[in-house]
mmCIF file of C-alpha atoms in Angstrom:
data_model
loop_
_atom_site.group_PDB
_atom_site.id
_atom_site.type_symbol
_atom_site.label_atom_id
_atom_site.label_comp_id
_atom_site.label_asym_id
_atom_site.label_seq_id
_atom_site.Cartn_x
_atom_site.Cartn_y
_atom_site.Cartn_z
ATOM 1 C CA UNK O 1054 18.114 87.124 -18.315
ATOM 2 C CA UNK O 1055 21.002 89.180 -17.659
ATOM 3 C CA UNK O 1056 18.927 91.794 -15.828
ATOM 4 C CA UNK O 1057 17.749 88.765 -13.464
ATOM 5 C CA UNK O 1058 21.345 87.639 -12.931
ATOM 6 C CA UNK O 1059 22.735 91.165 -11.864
ATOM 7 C CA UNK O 1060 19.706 91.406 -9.396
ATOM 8 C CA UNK O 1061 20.648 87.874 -8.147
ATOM 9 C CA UNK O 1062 24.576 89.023 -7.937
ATOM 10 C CA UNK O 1063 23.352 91.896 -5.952
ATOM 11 C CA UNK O 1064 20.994 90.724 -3.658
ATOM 12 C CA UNK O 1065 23.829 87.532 -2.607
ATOM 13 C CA UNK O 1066 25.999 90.534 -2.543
ATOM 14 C CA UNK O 1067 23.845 92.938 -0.445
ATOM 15 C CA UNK O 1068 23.402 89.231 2.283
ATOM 16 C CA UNK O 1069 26.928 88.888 2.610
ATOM 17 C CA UNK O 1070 28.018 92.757 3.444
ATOM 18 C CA UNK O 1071 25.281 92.620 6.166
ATOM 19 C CA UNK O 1072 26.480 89.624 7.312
ATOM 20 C CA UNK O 1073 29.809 90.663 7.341
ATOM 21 C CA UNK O 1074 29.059 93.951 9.218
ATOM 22 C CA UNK O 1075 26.955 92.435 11.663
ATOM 23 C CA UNK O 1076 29.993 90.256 12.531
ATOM 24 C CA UNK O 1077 32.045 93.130 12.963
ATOM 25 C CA UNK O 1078 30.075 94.821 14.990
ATOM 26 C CA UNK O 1079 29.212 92.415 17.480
ATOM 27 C CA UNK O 1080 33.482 91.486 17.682
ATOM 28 C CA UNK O 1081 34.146 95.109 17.789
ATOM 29 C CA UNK O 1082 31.625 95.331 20.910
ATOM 30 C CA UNK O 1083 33.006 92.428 22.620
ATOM 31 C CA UNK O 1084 36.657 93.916 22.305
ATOM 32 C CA UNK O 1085 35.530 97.376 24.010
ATOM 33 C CA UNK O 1086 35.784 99.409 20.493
ATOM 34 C CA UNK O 1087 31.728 100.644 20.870
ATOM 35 C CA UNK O 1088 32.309 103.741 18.289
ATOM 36 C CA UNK O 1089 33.564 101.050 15.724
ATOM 37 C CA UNK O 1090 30.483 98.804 16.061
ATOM 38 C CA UNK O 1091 28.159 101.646 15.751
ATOM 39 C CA UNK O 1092 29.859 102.532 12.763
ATOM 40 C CA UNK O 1093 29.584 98.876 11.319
ATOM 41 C CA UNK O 1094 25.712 98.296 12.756
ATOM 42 C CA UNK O 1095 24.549 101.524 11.195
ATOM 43 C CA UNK O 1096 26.793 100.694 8.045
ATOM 44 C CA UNK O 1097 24.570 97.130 8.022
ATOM 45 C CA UNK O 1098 21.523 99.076 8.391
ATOM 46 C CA UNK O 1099 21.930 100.956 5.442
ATOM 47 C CA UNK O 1100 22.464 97.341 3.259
ATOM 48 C CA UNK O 1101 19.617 95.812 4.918
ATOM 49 C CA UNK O 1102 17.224 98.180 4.158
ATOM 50 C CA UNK O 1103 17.994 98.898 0.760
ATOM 51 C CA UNK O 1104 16.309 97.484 -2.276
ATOM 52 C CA UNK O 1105 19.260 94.984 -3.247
ATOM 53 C CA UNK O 1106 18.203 93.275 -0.472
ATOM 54 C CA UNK O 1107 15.037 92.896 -0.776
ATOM 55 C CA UNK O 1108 13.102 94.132 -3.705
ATOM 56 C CA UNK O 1109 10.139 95.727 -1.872
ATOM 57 C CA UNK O 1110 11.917 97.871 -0.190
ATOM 58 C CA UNK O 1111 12.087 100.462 -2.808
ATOM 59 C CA UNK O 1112 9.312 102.028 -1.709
ATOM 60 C CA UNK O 1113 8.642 103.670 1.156
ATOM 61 C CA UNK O 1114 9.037 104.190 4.000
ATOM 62 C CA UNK O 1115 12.463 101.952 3.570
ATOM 63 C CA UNK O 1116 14.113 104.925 1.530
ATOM 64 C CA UNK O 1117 13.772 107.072 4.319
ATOM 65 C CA UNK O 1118 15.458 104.028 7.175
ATOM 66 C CA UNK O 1119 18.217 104.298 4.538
ATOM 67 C CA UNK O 1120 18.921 107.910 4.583
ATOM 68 C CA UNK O 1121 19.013 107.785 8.438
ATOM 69 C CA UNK O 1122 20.950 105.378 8.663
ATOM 70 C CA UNK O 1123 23.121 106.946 6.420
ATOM 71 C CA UNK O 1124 22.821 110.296 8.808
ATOM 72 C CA UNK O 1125 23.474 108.293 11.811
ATOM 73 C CA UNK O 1126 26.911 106.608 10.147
ATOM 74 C CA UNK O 1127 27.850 110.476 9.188
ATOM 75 C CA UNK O 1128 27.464 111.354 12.843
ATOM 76 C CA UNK O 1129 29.478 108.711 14.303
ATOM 77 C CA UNK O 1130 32.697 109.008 11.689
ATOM 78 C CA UNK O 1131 32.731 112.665 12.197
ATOM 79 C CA UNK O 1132 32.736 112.404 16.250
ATOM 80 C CA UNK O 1133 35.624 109.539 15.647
ATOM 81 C CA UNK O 1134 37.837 112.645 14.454
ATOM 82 C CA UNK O 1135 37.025 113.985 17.691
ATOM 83 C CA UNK O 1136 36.733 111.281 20.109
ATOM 84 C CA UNK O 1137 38.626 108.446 18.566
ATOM 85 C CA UNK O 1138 39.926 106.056 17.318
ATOM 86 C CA UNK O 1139 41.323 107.520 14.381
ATOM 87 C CA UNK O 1140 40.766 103.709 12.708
ATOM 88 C CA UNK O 1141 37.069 105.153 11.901
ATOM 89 C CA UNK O 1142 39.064 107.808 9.384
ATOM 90 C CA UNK O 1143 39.426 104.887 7.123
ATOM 91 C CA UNK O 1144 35.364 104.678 6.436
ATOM 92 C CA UNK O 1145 35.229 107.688 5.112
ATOM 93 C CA UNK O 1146 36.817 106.629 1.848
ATOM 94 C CA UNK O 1147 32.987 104.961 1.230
ATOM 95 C CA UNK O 1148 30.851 107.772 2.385
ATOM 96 C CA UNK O 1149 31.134 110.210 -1.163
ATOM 97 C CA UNK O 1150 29.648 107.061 -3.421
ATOM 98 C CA UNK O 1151 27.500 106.437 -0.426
ATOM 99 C CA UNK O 1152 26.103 109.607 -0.304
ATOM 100 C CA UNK O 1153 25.529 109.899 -3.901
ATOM 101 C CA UNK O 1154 23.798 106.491 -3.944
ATOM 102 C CA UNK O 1155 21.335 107.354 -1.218
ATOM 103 C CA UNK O 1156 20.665 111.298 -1.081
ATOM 104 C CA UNK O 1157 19.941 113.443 -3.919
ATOM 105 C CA UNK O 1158 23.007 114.745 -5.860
ATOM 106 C CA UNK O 1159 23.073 118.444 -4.100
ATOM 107 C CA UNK O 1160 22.782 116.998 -0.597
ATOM 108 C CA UNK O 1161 25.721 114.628 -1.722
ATOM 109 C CA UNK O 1162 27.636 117.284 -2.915
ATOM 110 C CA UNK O 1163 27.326 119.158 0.268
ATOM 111 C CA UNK O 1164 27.756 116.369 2.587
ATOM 112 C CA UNK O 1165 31.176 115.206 0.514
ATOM 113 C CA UNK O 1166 32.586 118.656 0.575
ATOM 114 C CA UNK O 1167 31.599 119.039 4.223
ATOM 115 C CA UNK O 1168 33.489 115.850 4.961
ATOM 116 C CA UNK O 1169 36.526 116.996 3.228
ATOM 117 C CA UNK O 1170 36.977 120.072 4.865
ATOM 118 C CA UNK O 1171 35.862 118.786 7.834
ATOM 119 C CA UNK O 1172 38.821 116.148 7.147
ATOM 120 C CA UNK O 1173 41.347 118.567 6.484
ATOM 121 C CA UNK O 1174 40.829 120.692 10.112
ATOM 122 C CA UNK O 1175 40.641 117.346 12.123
ATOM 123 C CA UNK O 1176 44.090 116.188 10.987
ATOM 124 C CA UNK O 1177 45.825 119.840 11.727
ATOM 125 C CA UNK O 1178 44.724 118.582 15.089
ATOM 126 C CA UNK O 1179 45.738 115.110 15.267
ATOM 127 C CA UNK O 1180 50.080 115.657 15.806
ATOM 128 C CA UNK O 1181 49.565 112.737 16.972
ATOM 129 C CA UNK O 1182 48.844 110.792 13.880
ATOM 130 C CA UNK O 1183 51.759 110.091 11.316
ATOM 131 C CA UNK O 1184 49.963 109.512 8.332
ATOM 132 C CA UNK O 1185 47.747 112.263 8.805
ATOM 133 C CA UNK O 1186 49.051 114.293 5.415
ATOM 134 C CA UNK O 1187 48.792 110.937 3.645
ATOM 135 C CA UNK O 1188 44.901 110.184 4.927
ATOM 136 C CA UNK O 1189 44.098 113.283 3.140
ATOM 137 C CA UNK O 1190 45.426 112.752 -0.057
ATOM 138 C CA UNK O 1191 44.503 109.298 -0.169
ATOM 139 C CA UNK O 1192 40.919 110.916 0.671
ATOM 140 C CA UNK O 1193 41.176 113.470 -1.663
ATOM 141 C CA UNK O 1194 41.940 110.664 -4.668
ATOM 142 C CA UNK O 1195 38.929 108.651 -3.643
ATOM 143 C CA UNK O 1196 36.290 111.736 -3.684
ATOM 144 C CA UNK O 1197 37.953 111.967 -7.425
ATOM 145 C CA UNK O 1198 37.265 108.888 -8.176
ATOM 146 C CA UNK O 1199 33.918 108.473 -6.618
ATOM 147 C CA UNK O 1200 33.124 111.575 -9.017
ATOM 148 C CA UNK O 1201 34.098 109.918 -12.201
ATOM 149 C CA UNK O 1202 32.229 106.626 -10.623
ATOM 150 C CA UNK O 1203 29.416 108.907 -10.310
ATOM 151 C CA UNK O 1204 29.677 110.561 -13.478
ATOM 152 C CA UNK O 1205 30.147 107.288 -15.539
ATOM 153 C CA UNK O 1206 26.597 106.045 -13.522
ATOM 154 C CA UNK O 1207 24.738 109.150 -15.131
ATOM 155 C CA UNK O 1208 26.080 108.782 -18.363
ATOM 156 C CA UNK O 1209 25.206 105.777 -18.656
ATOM 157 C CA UNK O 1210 21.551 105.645 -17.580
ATOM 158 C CA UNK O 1211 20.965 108.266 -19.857
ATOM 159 C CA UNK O 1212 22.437 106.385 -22.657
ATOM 160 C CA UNK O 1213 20.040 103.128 -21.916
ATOM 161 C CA UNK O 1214 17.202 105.341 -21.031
ATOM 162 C CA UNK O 1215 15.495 104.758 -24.845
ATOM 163 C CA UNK O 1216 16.666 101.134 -24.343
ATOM 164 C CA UNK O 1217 14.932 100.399 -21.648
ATOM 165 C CA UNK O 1218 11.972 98.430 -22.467
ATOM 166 C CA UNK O 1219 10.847 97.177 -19.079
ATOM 167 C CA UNK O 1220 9.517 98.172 -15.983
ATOM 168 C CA UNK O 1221 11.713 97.617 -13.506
ATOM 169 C CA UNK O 1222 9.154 96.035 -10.155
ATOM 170 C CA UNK O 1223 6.996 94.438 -12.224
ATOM 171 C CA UNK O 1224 9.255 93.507 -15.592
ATOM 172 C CA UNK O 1225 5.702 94.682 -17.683
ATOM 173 C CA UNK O 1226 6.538 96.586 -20.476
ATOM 174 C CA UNK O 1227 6.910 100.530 -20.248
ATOM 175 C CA UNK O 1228 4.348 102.361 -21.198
ATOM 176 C CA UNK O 1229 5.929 104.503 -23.153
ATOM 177 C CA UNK O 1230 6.307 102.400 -25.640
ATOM 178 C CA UNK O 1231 2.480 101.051 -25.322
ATOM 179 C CA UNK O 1232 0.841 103.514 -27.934
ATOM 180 C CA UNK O 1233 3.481 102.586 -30.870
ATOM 181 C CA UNK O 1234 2.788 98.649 -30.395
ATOM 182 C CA UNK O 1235 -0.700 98.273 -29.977
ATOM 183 C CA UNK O 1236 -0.975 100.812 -33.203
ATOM 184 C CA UNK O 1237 1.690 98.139 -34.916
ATOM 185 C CA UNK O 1238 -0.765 95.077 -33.629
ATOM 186 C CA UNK O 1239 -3.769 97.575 -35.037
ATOM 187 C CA UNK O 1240 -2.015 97.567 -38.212
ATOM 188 C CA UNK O 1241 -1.445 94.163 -38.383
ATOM 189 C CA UNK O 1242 -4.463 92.973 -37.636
ATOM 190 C CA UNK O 1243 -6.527 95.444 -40.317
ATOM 191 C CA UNK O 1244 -3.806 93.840 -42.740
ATOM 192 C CA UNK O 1245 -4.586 90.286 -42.448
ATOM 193 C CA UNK O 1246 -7.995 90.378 -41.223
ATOM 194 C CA UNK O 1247 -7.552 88.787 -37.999
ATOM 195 C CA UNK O 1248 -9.092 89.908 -34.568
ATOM 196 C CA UNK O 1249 -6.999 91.407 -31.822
ATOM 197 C CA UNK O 1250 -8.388 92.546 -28.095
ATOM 198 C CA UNK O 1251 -6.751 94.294 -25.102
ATOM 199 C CA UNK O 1252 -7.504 93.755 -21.187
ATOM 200 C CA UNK O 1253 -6.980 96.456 -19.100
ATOM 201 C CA UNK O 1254 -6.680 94.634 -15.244
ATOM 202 C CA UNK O 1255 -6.813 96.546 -12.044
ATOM 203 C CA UNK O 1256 -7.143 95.988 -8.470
ATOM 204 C CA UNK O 1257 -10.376 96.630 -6.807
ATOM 205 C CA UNK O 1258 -7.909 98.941 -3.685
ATOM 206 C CA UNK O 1259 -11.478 101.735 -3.655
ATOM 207 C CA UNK O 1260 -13.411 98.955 -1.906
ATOM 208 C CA UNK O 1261 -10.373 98.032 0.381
ATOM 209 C CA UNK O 1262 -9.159 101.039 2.322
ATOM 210 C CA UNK O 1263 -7.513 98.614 5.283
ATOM 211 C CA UNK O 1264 -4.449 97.172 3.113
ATOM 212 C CA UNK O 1265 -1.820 99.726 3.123
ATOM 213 C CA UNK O 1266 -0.233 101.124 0.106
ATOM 214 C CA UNK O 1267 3.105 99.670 1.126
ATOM 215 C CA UNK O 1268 1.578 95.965 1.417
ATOM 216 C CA UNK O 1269 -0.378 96.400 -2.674
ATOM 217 C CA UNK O 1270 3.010 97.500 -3.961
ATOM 218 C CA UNK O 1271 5.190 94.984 -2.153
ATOM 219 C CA UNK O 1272 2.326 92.246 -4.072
ATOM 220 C CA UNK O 1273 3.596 93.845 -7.550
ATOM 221 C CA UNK O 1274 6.077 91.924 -8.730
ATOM 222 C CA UNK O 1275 4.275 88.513 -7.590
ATOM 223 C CA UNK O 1276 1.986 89.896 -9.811
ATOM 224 C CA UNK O 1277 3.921 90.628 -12.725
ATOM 225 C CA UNK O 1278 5.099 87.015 -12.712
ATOM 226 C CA UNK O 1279 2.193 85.723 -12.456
ATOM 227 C CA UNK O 1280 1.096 87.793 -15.820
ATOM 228 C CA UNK O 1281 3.765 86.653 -17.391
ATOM 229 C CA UNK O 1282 2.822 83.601 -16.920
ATOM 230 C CA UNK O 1283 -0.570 83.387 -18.603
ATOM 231 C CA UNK O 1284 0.321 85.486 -21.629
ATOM 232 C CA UNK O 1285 1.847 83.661 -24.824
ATOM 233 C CA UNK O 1286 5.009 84.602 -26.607
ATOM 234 C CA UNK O 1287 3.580 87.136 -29.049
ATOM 235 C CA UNK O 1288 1.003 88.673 -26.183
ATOM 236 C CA UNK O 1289 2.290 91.796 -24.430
ATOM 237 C CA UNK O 1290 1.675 93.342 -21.362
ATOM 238 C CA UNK O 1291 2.208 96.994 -19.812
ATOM 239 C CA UNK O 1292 2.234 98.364 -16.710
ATOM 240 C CA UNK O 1293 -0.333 101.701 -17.500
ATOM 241 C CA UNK O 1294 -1.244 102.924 -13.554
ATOM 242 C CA UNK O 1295 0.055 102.281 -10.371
ATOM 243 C CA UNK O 1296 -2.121 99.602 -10.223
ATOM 244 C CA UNK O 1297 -3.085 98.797 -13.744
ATOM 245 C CA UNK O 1298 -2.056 96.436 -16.428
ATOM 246 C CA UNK O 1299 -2.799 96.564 -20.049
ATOM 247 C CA UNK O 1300 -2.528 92.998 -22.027
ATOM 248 C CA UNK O 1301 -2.667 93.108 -26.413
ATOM 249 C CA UNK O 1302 -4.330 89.934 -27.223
ATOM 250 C CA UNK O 1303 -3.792 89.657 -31.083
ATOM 251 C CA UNK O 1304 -5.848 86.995 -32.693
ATOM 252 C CA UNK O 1305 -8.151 87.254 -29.821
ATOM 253 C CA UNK O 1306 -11.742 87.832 -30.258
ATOM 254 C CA UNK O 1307 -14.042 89.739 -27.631
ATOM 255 C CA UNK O 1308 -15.859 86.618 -26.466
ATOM 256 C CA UNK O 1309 -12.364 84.865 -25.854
ATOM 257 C CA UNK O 1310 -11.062 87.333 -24.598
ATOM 258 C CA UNK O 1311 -13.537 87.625 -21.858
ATOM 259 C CA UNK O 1312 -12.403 83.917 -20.670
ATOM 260 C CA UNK O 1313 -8.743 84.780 -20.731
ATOM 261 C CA UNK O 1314 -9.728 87.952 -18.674
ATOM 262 C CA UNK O 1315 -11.549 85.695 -16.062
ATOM 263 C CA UNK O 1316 -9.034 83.074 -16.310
ATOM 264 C CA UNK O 1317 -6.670 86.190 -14.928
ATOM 265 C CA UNK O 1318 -8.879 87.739 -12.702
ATOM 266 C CA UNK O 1319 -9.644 84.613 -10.388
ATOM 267 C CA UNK O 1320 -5.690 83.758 -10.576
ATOM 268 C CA UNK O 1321 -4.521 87.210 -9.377
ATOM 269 C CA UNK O 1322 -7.623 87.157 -6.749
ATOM 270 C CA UNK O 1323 -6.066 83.723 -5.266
ATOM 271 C CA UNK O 1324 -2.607 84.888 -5.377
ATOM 272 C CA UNK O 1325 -3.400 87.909 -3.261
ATOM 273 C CA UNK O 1326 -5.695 85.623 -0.992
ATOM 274 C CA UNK O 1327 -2.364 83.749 -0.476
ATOM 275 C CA UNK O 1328 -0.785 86.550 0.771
ATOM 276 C CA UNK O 1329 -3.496 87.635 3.462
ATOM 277 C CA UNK O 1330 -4.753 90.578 1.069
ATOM 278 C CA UNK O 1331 -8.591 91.333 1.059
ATOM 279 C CA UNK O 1332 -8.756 92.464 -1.958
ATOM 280 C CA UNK O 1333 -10.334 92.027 -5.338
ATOM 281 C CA UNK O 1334 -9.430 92.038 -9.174
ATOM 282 C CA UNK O 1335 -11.615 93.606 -12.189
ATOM 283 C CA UNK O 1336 -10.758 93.287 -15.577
ATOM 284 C CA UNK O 1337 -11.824 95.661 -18.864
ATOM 285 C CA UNK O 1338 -12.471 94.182 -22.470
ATOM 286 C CA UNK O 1339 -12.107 95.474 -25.599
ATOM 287 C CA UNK O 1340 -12.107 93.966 -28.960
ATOM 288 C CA UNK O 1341 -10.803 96.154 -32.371
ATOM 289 C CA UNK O 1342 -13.615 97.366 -34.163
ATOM 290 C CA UNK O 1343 -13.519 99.095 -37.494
ATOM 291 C CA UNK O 1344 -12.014 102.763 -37.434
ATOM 292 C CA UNK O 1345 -10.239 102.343 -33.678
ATOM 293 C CA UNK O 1346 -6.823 103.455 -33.056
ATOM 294 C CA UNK O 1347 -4.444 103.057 -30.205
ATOM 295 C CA UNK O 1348 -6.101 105.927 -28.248
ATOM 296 C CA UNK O 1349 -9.642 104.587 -28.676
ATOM 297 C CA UNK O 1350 -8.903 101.149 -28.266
ATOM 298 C CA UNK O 1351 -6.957 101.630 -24.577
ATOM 299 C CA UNK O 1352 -9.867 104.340 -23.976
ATOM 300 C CA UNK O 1353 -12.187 101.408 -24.504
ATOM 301 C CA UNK O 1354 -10.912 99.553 -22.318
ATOM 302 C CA UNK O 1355 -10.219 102.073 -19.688
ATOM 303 C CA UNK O 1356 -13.947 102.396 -19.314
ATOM 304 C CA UNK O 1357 -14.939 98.867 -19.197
ATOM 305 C CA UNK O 1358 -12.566 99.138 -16.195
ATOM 306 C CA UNK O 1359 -14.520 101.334 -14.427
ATOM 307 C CA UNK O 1360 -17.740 100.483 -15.254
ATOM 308 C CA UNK O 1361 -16.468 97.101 -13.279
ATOM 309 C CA UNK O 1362 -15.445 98.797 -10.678
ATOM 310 C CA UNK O 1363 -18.352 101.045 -10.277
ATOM 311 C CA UNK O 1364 -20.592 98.351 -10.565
ATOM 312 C CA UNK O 1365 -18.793 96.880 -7.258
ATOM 313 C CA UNK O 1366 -15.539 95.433 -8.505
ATOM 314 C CA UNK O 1367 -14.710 91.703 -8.821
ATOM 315 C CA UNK O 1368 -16.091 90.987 -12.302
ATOM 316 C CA UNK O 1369 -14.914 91.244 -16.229
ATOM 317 C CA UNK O 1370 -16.982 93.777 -17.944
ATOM 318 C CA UNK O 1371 -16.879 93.734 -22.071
ATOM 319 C CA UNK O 1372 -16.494 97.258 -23.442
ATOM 320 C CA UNK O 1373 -18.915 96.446 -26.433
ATOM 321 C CA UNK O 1374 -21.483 94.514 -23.751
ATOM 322 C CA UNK O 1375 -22.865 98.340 -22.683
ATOM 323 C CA UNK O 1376 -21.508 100.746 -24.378
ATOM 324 C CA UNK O 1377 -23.313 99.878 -27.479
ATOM 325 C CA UNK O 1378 -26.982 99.390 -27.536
ATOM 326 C CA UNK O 1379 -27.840 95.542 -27.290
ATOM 327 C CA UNK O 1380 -28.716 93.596 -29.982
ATOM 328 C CA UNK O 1381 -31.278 90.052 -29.981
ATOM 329 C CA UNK O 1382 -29.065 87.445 -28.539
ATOM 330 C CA UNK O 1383 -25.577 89.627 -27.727
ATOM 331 C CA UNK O 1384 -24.174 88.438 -24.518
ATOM 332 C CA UNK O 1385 -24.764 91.393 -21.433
ATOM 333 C CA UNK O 1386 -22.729 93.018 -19.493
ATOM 334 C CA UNK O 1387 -21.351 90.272 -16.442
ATOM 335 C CA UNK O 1388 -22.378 90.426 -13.116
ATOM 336 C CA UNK O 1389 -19.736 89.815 -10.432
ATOM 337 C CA UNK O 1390 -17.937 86.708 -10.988
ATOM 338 C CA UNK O 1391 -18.197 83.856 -7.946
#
């Protein structure tokens, strides 16, 4: 909950800045300041395609649009030393965080010690300005503090890194954590006797080459939702592939777990209908059977996955249906679903 709150913060957040920039730009262009409202339209550029404003633009090529952006906003505060006005001084205050939020920490680095010495030569220059000695150590404090800003980010990520249960598009559990729980729901079910089965979902992208990548990962966290949705308080679900989920079903047997799996697969196939995606869902089923661990029991289901999707996608195939040899009156393999 509080994880959904900060992204809501941050995305109202991320609305208003571009809103507010956009506004300044287009007064600064009617007043006759144009270095000012490129400064302010490349400054909204960089909030509008970053992922706090939308959370599909994480991947790319949106990155990228950032980082120019960035470049361009570089550009045009270094050629204010130059050209004027000096008011475009004042922005640099926000470029060290803003580098080290958008390029990689050695290109930040660079660029931030660039500016300051860059900084430093332009104000021997500018006699003209009064405050010039006083920019720079004002300057000078803020890099400071944009280190320990910078430094206190780090820290902290690796300090929740082993908390961090959750993946962060889709909200699925990590799978890092995947081979521990399914051998505690292994355990658990051997202990009181009870069933337990795992689905292993994927999307059919092999027969579907026209959808780009960008447009199946932008679909994620729909899909994640929607998981979420059909799972009940003590089922779990991972995010295993790019494009792969892994559900524990405990108290499940094979046959209902089958249904569930269908139940899944036609949902996720109308969601991504819905969004104008031609593309398919199979699903993988395995049920524990005697002497299975956590390995065996995700490789089970791994290949009922791509026996599915070998066999043409858009069907639920049952791990035990062919990989053991078929007995009078077991249930076959399933053909594609309608």
């Amino acid at each position: 909950m509080a994880q959904m709150a900060e992204k809501f913060l941050l995305s109202k957040l991320s609305r208003a800045g571009f809103a507010a920039l956009i506004a300044i730009a287009t007064l600064c262009a009617l007043l006759g300041e144009p270095m000012v409202a490129a400064a302010a339209a490349a400054a909204s550029g960089i909030v509008i395609s970053g992922k706090t404003f939308h959370p599909s633009r994480v991947n790319q090529p949106w990155p990228r649009v950032q980082q120019a952006f960035f470049a361009i906003l570089l550009l045009i505060l270094l050629a204010g030393f130059w050209t004027g006005p000096w008011v475009l001084s004042h922005w640099l205050y926000a470029l060290p965080l803003a580098a080290f939020a958008l390029v990689p920490p050695a290109a930040a680095v660079l660029v931030t010690l660039l500016i300051a010495v860059l900084a430093m030569i332009a104000t021997q220059w500018g006699v003209g300005l009064a405050d010039r000695h006083q920019m720079i150590s004002a300057f000078l404090l803020t890099m400071l503090l944009s280190a320990l800003l910078v430094f206190l980010r780090d820290y902290k990520a690796r300090q929740l890194a082993p908390l961090r249960r959750t993946d962060e598009l889709t909200q699925a559990a990590s799978r890092e954590y995947l081979s521990a729980d399914l051998h505690k729901e292994i355990q658990r079910s051997e202990r009181e006797g009870t069933d337990m089965s795992v689905i292993m979902i994927g999307l059919d992208t092999h027969l579907s080459d026209n959808d780009p990548d960008e447009d199946i990962r932008s679909i994620l966290p729909r899909i994640g939702r929607y998981l979420h949705s059909q799972i009940r308080d003590f089922d779990t679900y991972y995010r295993v592939a790019d494009l792969q989920f892994l559900v524990i079903l405990p108290g499940i047997s094979t046959s209902d777990a089958i249904t569930r799996a269908e139940t899944i697969r036609k949902g996720l196939a109308t969601l991504l209908e819905s969004h104008g995606m031609n593309l398919t869902v199979s699903t993988g089923i395995a049920g524990l059977n005697i002497g299975d661990d956590a390995n065996s029991l995700q490789q089970s289901a791994a290949n009922a996955l791509r026996r599915a999707q070998q066999q043409g996608g858009n069907r639920s195939q049952a791990y035990s249906s062919w990989s053991q040899p078929a007995q009078p009156g077991q249930p076959q393999a399933q053909g594609p679903a309608s």
